[in-house]
Amino acid sequence: MQAQSRLGVMSGGGGSMSASEGEHEAVIRELTRGRQLTARLRAEALRALRGQGQAEATAALILQEVSRAFTVCLNIMGSPAGAPPPPPEMPTGLGAVVDAAAAAPSLLGPPRRSREDSIPRQQTVTPSPHYDGYQWRKYGQKRITNTRYPRCYYRCSFHRERGCRATKQVQQCSGGDQPQYLVLYFNDHTCDTAAAREPEAAATTRLDLLPGAALLAPRRGGLLDERGVQEEHERQVLVSSLARVLGGQHQFHQQAPPAPDAAAAATSAAVAVSVEPAPVVDAASGMPRIDVDVVGLDVMDYDDVAGELCFGYSYGLPGGGGLLPF
DNA sequence: GATATTTGACCAAA
DNA sequence: TTTGGTCAAATATC
C-alpha cells in the first residue's frame, strides 16, 4: 500500500520526527473518530431503513465495509485501536476484502506454488466478481482438485496493448441463490487505465466510482448484459441506499426519479449527491469539519469521505480501485 | 471481419 | 507424477 510505505518513511528515521509523529497521531485520531462516526451512522441508517429488505441489508453492508476500511487503516498505522478487526460477516452485495495469505489455502485447496507471481496481492469474496473497476479478459478455466467449482483465469484487457501484467482468478466458493466467488488478484496494473479515465469520471461525479457504473459500454452486449443483470440490480439498490443514507431519503426521491435504465439511475443518484456544497472548514483547526447530525443524517461533510472510500474499493484493489467496469 | 470466450493441450513447479 | 497456470485453436457473438 502506498499509504503504508509513505507513512513508514514519515515515522521512520529516528527521534527527530516529532512533527511526523504528531501527524501520525492526528491520523490515528481522525481514523478512530471516523470509525466511531461510521458506527453511529450505521445504527441510524439501519433504524431509518428498518423493514426495507435489501436496502437495509445493503446499507448495513456498505457501512460495515466503511468501518472495516477505517480499521484496516488503523492497523496499517499501528494503532492499538485497530488491533481487533471485526470478524468478517458473509458479504451479500459487495466484495469483502480479506487477508489473502491467510484465507487462500483453506478456500483453494492445495497450497499455491511459491512462484513470486503466484502470491496474490489481494483477495476478495464477492457475489459480483466481475465488477472491480478494471477490464478483464478470460484466458482459461481449470477444474481444481478437491474443489467443487472450476477456477477461471482472467488477465487485464490491456495485457497485450500496454503490457499490463495484472491477472485475477475467480472461483465460486459457495452455491445457492447468492453464490459467492473468491477473487484473487495478481500483479499490479501497469496499464494505468484508472488514471487515463479519471478526467472522464471526474466530469460526472465521484459516485461514478461505484463498482459497475457504466463508464464503458461493453463490446459484446449479450454475455455481459446477462451476467450483469444481478449486479446491475445490486448497484441500483446500493446507489439508492447510499443516496438515502447520505442525502436523506426525501431529497433523493425528489431529485432522482426512477430512471429508465440502471446506468441512468446510477448517474441520477450520483448527481443528486454531487450537488452537495463544499465541506465546512473549521475556523480553529483549518480542517474540514465533520458534523454528523444523526437525526437528519446530515452528512454533507462526509461526502468526500464517502467518495474516497468508494465502499472499500479504494482500499481493496490493486491500484486503489479503478474506473473501468468489466 | 473483429473480438471475446471456451476448452484441450502443453509446460513447469512441487 | 500430479497439479496448477498459460497457450492457442476452435467457436461464438456482434
PDB file of C-alpha atoms in Angstrom, chain A residues 94-293:
ATOM      1  CA  LEU A  94     -20.066  -6.082  -2.041  1.00  0.00           C
ATOM      2  CA  GLY A  95     -16.663  -7.649  -2.102  1.00  0.00           C
ATOM      3  CA  ALA A  96     -15.302  -8.350   1.313  1.00  0.00           C
ATOM      4  CA  VAL A  97     -11.598  -7.799   1.306  1.00  0.00           C
ATOM      5  CA  VAL A  98      -9.872 -10.418   3.343  1.00  0.00           C
ATOM      6  CA  ASP A  99      -6.305 -11.294   4.039  1.00  0.00           C
ATOM      7  CA  ALA A 100      -5.145 -13.199   1.018  1.00  0.00           C
ATOM      8  CA  ALA A 101      -2.306 -15.143   2.559  1.00  0.00           C
ATOM      9  CA  ALA A 102      -4.407 -16.284   5.468  1.00  0.00           C
ATOM     10  CA  ALA A 103      -7.543 -17.240   3.638  1.00  0.00           C
ATOM     11  CA  ALA A 104      -6.352 -18.565   0.319  1.00  0.00           C
ATOM     12  CA  PRO A 105      -5.260 -22.087   1.251  1.00  0.00           C
ATOM     13  CA  SER A 106      -8.410 -23.064   3.036  1.00  0.00           C
ATOM     14  CA  LEU A 107     -10.648 -21.971   0.209  1.00  0.00           C
ATOM     15  CA  LEU A 108      -8.487 -23.020  -2.656  1.00  0.00           C
ATOM     16  CA  GLY A 109      -7.495 -26.476  -1.611  1.00  0.00           C
ATOM     17  CA  PRO A 110      -3.822 -27.324  -2.077  1.00  0.00           C
ATOM     18  CA  PRO A 111      -1.386 -24.502  -1.412  1.00  0.00           C
ATOM     19  CA  ARG A 112      -0.332 -22.439  -4.347  1.00  0.00           C
ATOM     20  CA  ARG A 113       3.105 -22.788  -5.803  1.00  0.00           C
ATOM     21  CA  SER A 114       5.643 -20.469  -4.353  1.00  0.00           C
ATOM     22  CA  ARG A 115       6.461 -18.579  -7.502  1.00  0.00           C
ATOM     23  CA  GLU A 116       6.653 -14.866  -6.937  1.00  0.00           C
ATOM     24  CA  ASP A 117       3.804 -14.150  -9.301  1.00  0.00           C
ATOM     25  CA  SER A 118       1.632 -16.700  -7.592  1.00  0.00           C
ATOM     26  CA  ILE A 119       1.318 -14.718  -4.380  1.00  0.00           C
ATOM     27  CA  PRO A 120      -1.993 -12.936  -4.518  1.00  0.00           C
ATOM     28  CA  ARG A 121      -1.793  -9.240  -3.858  1.00  0.00           C
ATOM     29  CA  GLN A 122      -5.426  -9.016  -2.973  1.00  0.00           C
ATOM     30  CA  GLN A 123      -8.267 -11.340  -2.281  1.00  0.00           C
ATOM     31  CA  THR A 124     -11.938 -10.687  -2.049  1.00  0.00           C
ATOM     32  CA  VAL A 125     -15.061 -12.737  -1.594  1.00  0.00           C
ATOM     33  CA  THR A 126     -17.926 -11.287  -3.530  1.00  0.00           C
ATOM     34  CA  PRO A 127     -21.145 -12.252  -5.280  1.00  0.00           C
ATOM     35  CA  SER A 128     -20.121  -9.902  -8.097  1.00  0.00           C
ATOM     36  CA  PRO A 129     -16.655 -10.948  -9.166  1.00  0.00           C
ATOM     37  CA  HIS A 130     -16.750  -9.088 -12.466  1.00  0.00           C
ATOM     38  CA  TYR A 131     -17.210  -5.570 -11.214  1.00  0.00           C
ATOM     39  CA  ASP A 132     -13.974  -4.415  -9.698  1.00  0.00           C
ATOM     40  CA  GLY A 133     -13.184  -1.377 -11.784  1.00  0.00           C
ATOM     41  CA  TYR A 134     -10.989  -2.998 -14.386  1.00  0.00           C
ATOM     42  CA  GLN A 135     -11.500  -4.687 -17.680  1.00  0.00           C
ATOM     43  CA  TRP A 136     -10.567  -8.336 -17.754  1.00  0.00           C
ATOM     44  CA  ARG A 137     -10.307 -10.930 -20.447  1.00  0.00           C
ATOM     45  CA  LYS A 138     -10.759 -14.560 -19.665  1.00  0.00           C
ATOM     46  CA  TYR A 139      -7.934 -16.722 -20.879  1.00  0.00           C
ATOM     47  CA  GLY A 140      -8.528 -20.015 -19.180  1.00  0.00           C
ATOM     48  CA  GLN A 141     -10.612 -22.171 -16.942  1.00  0.00           C
ATOM     49  CA  LYS A 142      -9.488 -25.113 -14.921  1.00  0.00           C
ATOM     50  CA  ARG A 143     -11.000 -27.681 -12.657  1.00  0.00           C
ATOM     51  CA  ILE A 144      -9.126 -27.652  -9.411  1.00  0.00           C
ATOM     52  CA  THR A 145      -8.781 -30.816  -7.430  1.00  0.00           C
ATOM     53  CA  ASN A 146     -10.844 -31.077  -4.258  1.00  0.00           C
ATOM     54  CA  THR A 147     -12.923 -28.103  -5.266  1.00  0.00           C
ATOM     55  CA  ARG A 148     -16.480 -28.128  -6.459  1.00  0.00           C
ATOM     56  CA  TYR A 149     -16.295 -25.328  -8.967  1.00  0.00           C
ATOM     57  CA  PRO A 150     -13.788 -24.581 -11.724  1.00  0.00           C
ATOM     58  CA  ARG A 151     -11.383 -21.695 -11.454  1.00  0.00           C
ATOM     59  CA  CYS A 152     -11.438 -19.033 -14.131  1.00  0.00           C
ATOM     60  CA  TYR A 153      -8.377 -17.106 -15.152  1.00  0.00           C
ATOM     61  CA  TYR A 154      -8.536 -13.501 -16.269  1.00  0.00           C
ATOM     62  CA  ARG A 155      -5.915 -11.028 -17.330  1.00  0.00           C
ATOM     63  CA  CYS A 156      -6.143  -7.325 -17.859  1.00  0.00           C
ATOM     64  CA  SER A 157      -7.635  -6.456 -21.227  1.00  0.00           C
ATOM     65  CA  PHE A 158      -4.634  -4.220 -21.783  1.00  0.00           C
ATOM     66  CA  HIS A 159      -2.253  -7.141 -21.389  1.00  0.00           C
ATOM     67  CA  ARG A 160      -1.136  -7.009 -24.991  1.00  0.00           C
ATOM     68  CA  GLU A 161      -1.851  -3.404 -25.746  1.00  0.00           C
ATOM     69  CA  ARG A 162       0.013  -1.967 -22.792  1.00  0.00           C
ATOM     70  CA  GLY A 163       1.820  -4.933 -21.379  1.00  0.00           C
ATOM     71  CA  CYS A 164      -0.222  -4.894 -18.191  1.00  0.00           C
ATOM     72  CA  ARG A 165       0.604  -7.949 -16.104  1.00  0.00           C
ATOM     73  CA  ALA A 166      -2.376  -7.828 -13.797  1.00  0.00           C
ATOM     74  CA  THR A 167      -4.318 -11.074 -13.591  1.00  0.00           C
ATOM     75  CA  LYS A 168      -7.064 -12.402 -11.427  1.00  0.00           C
ATOM     76  CA  GLN A 169      -8.573 -15.743 -10.632  1.00  0.00           C
ATOM     77  CA  VAL A 170     -12.236 -16.213  -9.923  1.00  0.00           C
ATOM     78  CA  GLN A 171     -13.554 -19.303  -8.260  1.00  0.00           C
ATOM     79  CA  GLN A 172     -17.006 -19.914  -6.937  1.00  0.00           C
ATOM     80  CA  CYS A 173     -16.749 -20.910  -3.325  1.00  0.00           C
ATOM     81  CA  SER A 174     -20.392 -21.337  -2.416  1.00  0.00           C
ATOM     82  CA  GLY A 175     -23.571 -22.022  -4.298  1.00  0.00           C
ATOM     83  CA  GLY A 176     -27.177 -21.303  -3.554  1.00  0.00           C
ATOM     84  CA  ASP A 177     -29.284 -18.344  -4.518  1.00  0.00           C
ATOM     85  CA  GLN A 178     -26.454 -15.953  -3.848  1.00  0.00           C
ATOM     86  CA  PRO A 179     -23.239 -17.664  -4.900  1.00  0.00           C
ATOM     87  CA  GLN A 180     -20.042 -16.259  -3.531  1.00  0.00           C
ATOM     88  CA  TYR A 181     -16.858 -16.039  -5.513  1.00  0.00           C
ATOM     89  CA  LEU A 182     -13.330 -15.938  -4.302  1.00  0.00           C
ATOM     90  CA  VAL A 183     -11.339 -13.470  -6.383  1.00  0.00           C
ATOM     91  CA  LEU A 184      -7.555 -13.427  -6.249  1.00  0.00           C
ATOM     92  CA  TYR A 185      -5.585 -10.594  -7.789  1.00  0.00           C
ATOM     93  CA  PHE A 186      -2.033 -10.984  -9.003  1.00  0.00           C
ATOM     94  CA  ASN A 187       0.410  -8.300 -10.073  1.00  0.00           C
ATOM     95  CA  ASP A 188      -0.312  -4.613 -10.232  1.00  0.00           C
ATOM     96  CA  HIS A 189      -1.962  -2.884 -13.116  1.00  0.00           C
ATOM     97  CA  THR A 190       0.592  -1.096 -15.231  1.00  0.00           C
ATOM     98  CA  CYS A 191      -1.900  -0.128 -17.897  1.00  0.00           C
ATOM     99  CA  ASP A 192      -2.860   2.985 -15.955  1.00  0.00           C
ATOM    100  CA  THR A 193      -6.415   2.699 -17.159  1.00  0.00           C
ATOM    101  CA  ALA A 194      -7.721   4.240 -13.968  1.00  0.00           C
ATOM    102  CA  ALA A 195      -5.653   7.372 -14.397  1.00  0.00           C
ATOM    103  CA  ALA A 196      -6.487   7.546 -18.069  1.00  0.00           C
ATOM    104  CA  ARG A 197     -10.190   7.543 -17.278  1.00  0.00           C
ATOM    105  CA  GLU A 198     -10.097   9.791 -14.270  1.00  0.00           C
ATOM    106  CA  PRO A 199     -10.961  13.054 -16.028  1.00  0.00           C
ATOM    107  CA  GLU A 200     -13.908  11.437 -17.661  1.00  0.00           C
ATOM    108  CA  ALA A 201     -15.130  10.089 -14.362  1.00  0.00           C
ATOM    109  CA  ALA A 202     -14.475  13.322 -12.552  1.00  0.00           C
ATOM    110  CA  ALA A 203     -16.512  15.116 -15.159  1.00  0.00           C
ATOM    111  CA  THR A 204     -19.529  13.207 -13.949  1.00  0.00           C
ATOM    112  CA  THR A 205     -19.323  12.599 -10.233  1.00  0.00           C
ATOM    113  CA  ARG A 206     -17.276  10.777  -7.736  1.00  0.00           C
ATOM    114  CA  LEU A 207     -20.012   8.271  -7.162  1.00  0.00           C
ATOM    115  CA  ASP A 208     -19.352   7.104 -10.665  1.00  0.00           C
ATOM    116  CA  LEU A 209     -16.562   5.255  -8.977  1.00  0.00           C
ATOM    117  CA  LEU A 210     -19.196   2.900  -7.783  1.00  0.00           C
ATOM    118  CA  PRO A 211     -18.391  -0.572  -8.984  1.00  0.00           C
ATOM    119  CA  GLY A 212     -20.135  -1.201 -12.209  1.00  0.00           C
ATOM    120  CA  ALA A 213     -21.049   2.344 -13.108  1.00  0.00           C
ATOM    121  CA  ALA A 214     -21.430   2.208 -16.845  1.00  0.00           C
ATOM    122  CA  LEU A 215     -18.493   4.272 -17.994  1.00  0.00           C
ATOM    123  CA  LEU A 216     -17.555   1.889 -20.714  1.00  0.00           C
ATOM    124  CA  ALA A 217     -20.053   0.261 -22.972  1.00  0.00           C
ATOM    125  CA  PRO A 218     -19.328  -3.419 -23.367  1.00  0.00           C
ATOM    126  CA  ARG A 219     -18.347  -4.511 -26.794  1.00  0.00           C
ATOM    127  CA  ARG A 220     -20.470  -7.584 -26.595  1.00  0.00           C
ATOM    128  CA  GLY A 221     -23.725  -6.736 -25.029  1.00  0.00           C
ATOM    129  CA  GLY A 222     -25.234 -10.186 -24.792  1.00  0.00           C
ATOM    130  CA  LEU A 223     -22.993 -12.053 -22.424  1.00  0.00           C
ATOM    131  CA  LEU A 224     -22.041  -9.072 -20.397  1.00  0.00           C
ATOM    132  CA  ASP A 225     -25.604  -7.910 -20.060  1.00  0.00           C
ATOM    133  CA  GLU A 226     -26.762 -11.301 -18.975  1.00  0.00           C
ATOM    134  CA  ARG A 227     -24.025 -11.619 -16.428  1.00  0.00           C
ATOM    135  CA  GLY A 228     -24.559  -8.113 -15.205  1.00  0.00           C
ATOM    136  CA  VAL A 229     -28.273  -8.266 -14.585  1.00  0.00           C
ATOM    137  CA  GLN A 230     -27.933  -9.288 -10.977  1.00  0.00           C
ATOM    138  CA  GLU A 231     -25.024  -6.949 -10.439  1.00  0.00           C
ATOM    139  CA  GLU A 232     -26.942  -4.135 -12.072  1.00  0.00           C
ATOM    140  CA  HIS A 233     -29.750  -4.716  -9.640  1.00  0.00           C
ATOM    141  CA  GLU A 234     -27.298  -4.699  -6.773  1.00  0.00           C
ATOM    142  CA  ARG A 235     -25.913  -1.399  -7.981  1.00  0.00           C
ATOM    143  CA  GLN A 236     -29.330   0.155  -8.131  1.00  0.00           C
ATOM    144  CA  VAL A 237     -30.080  -0.916  -4.594  1.00  0.00           C
ATOM    145  CA  LEU A 238     -26.640   0.148  -3.479  1.00  0.00           C
ATOM    146  CA  VAL A 239     -26.798   3.577  -5.063  1.00  0.00           C
ATOM    147  CA  SER A 240     -30.293   4.128  -3.827  1.00  0.00           C
ATOM    148  CA  SER A 241     -29.435   3.089  -0.309  1.00  0.00           C
ATOM    149  CA  LEU A 242     -26.299   5.182  -0.106  1.00  0.00           C
ATOM    150  CA  ALA A 243     -28.005   8.196  -1.573  1.00  0.00           C
ATOM    151  CA  ARG A 244     -30.705   7.890   1.040  1.00  0.00           C
ATOM    152  CA  VAL A 245     -28.166   7.489   3.774  1.00  0.00           C
ATOM    153  CA  LEU A 246     -26.006  10.362   2.599  1.00  0.00           C
ATOM    154  CA  GLY A 247     -28.534  12.801   1.343  1.00  0.00           C
ATOM    155  CA  GLY A 248     -31.725  11.967   3.131  1.00  0.00           C
ATOM    156  CA  GLN A 249     -34.471   9.817   1.769  1.00  0.00           C
ATOM    157  CA  HIS A 250     -36.841  12.570   0.654  1.00  0.00           C
ATOM    158  CA  GLN A 251     -34.206  14.577  -1.111  1.00  0.00           C
ATOM    159  CA  PHE A 252     -33.062  11.633  -3.140  1.00  0.00           C
ATOM    160  CA  HIS A 253     -36.510  10.648  -4.197  1.00  0.00           C
ATOM    161  CA  GLN A 254     -37.284  14.130  -5.356  1.00  0.00           C
ATOM    162  CA  GLN A 255     -34.103  14.608  -7.286  1.00  0.00           C
ATOM    163  CA  ALA A 256     -33.740  11.187  -8.744  1.00  0.00           C
ATOM    164  CA  PRO A 257     -36.964   9.857 -10.179  1.00  0.00           C
ATOM    165  CA  PRO A 258     -36.870   6.308 -11.456  1.00  0.00           C
ATOM    166  CA  ALA A 259     -34.540   6.147 -14.399  1.00  0.00           C
ATOM    167  CA  PRO A 260     -35.281   4.101 -17.499  1.00  0.00           C
ATOM    168  CA  ASP A 261     -32.122   2.106 -17.095  1.00  0.00           C
ATOM    169  CA  ALA A 262     -29.680   1.282 -14.383  1.00  0.00           C
ATOM    170  CA  ALA A 263     -26.856   3.408 -15.715  1.00  0.00           C
ATOM    171  CA  ALA A 264     -29.100   6.428 -15.762  1.00  0.00           C
ATOM    172  CA  ALA A 265     -30.291   5.560 -12.295  1.00  0.00           C
ATOM    173  CA  ALA A 266     -26.723   5.473 -11.068  1.00  0.00           C
ATOM    174  CA  THR A 267     -25.995   8.769 -12.759  1.00  0.00           C
ATOM    175  CA  SER A 268     -29.079  10.362 -11.316  1.00  0.00           C
ATOM    176  CA  ALA A 269     -28.173   9.227  -7.859  1.00  0.00           C
ATOM    177  CA  ALA A 270     -24.651  10.469  -8.361  1.00  0.00           C
ATOM    178  CA  VAL A 271     -25.863  13.858  -9.487  1.00  0.00           C
ATOM    179  CA  ALA A 272     -28.222  14.076  -6.555  1.00  0.00           C
ATOM    180  CA  VAL A 273     -25.347  13.584  -4.186  1.00  0.00           C
ATOM    181  CA  SER A 274     -22.811  15.643  -6.079  1.00  0.00           C
ATOM    182  CA  VAL A 275     -24.702  18.886  -5.694  1.00  0.00           C
ATOM    183  CA  GLU A 276     -23.800  18.996  -2.042  1.00  0.00           C
ATOM    184  CA  PRO A 277     -21.997  22.171  -1.040  1.00  0.00           C
ATOM    185  CA  ALA A 278     -18.318  22.240  -0.219  1.00  0.00           C
ATOM    186  CA  PRO A 279     -17.286  20.979   3.194  1.00  0.00           C
ATOM    187  CA  VAL A 280     -17.360  23.444   6.044  1.00  0.00           C
ATOM    188  CA  VAL A 281     -13.895  24.281   7.234  1.00  0.00           C
ATOM    189  CA  ASP A 282     -13.356  24.576  10.931  1.00  0.00           C
ATOM    190  CA  ALA A 283     -12.003  28.014  11.696  1.00  0.00           C
ATOM    191  CA  ALA A 284      -9.834  26.846  14.561  1.00  0.00           C
ATOM    192  CA  SER A 285      -8.161  23.851  13.003  1.00  0.00           C
ATOM    193  CA  GLY A 286      -8.413  24.686   9.334  1.00  0.00           C
ATOM    194  CA  MET A 287      -9.611  21.145   8.805  1.00  0.00           C
ATOM    195  CA  PRO A 288     -12.881  20.176   7.182  1.00  0.00           C
ATOM    196  CA  ARG A 289     -15.472  19.894   9.896  1.00  0.00           C
ATOM    197  CA  ILE A 290     -17.408  16.691  10.074  1.00  0.00           C
ATOM    198  CA  ASP A 291     -20.753  17.365  11.607  1.00  0.00           C
ATOM    199  CA  VAL A 292     -22.921  14.324  11.762  1.00  0.00           C
ATOM    200  CA  ASP A 293     -26.463  15.097  12.589  1.00  0.00           C
TER     201      ASP A 293
END
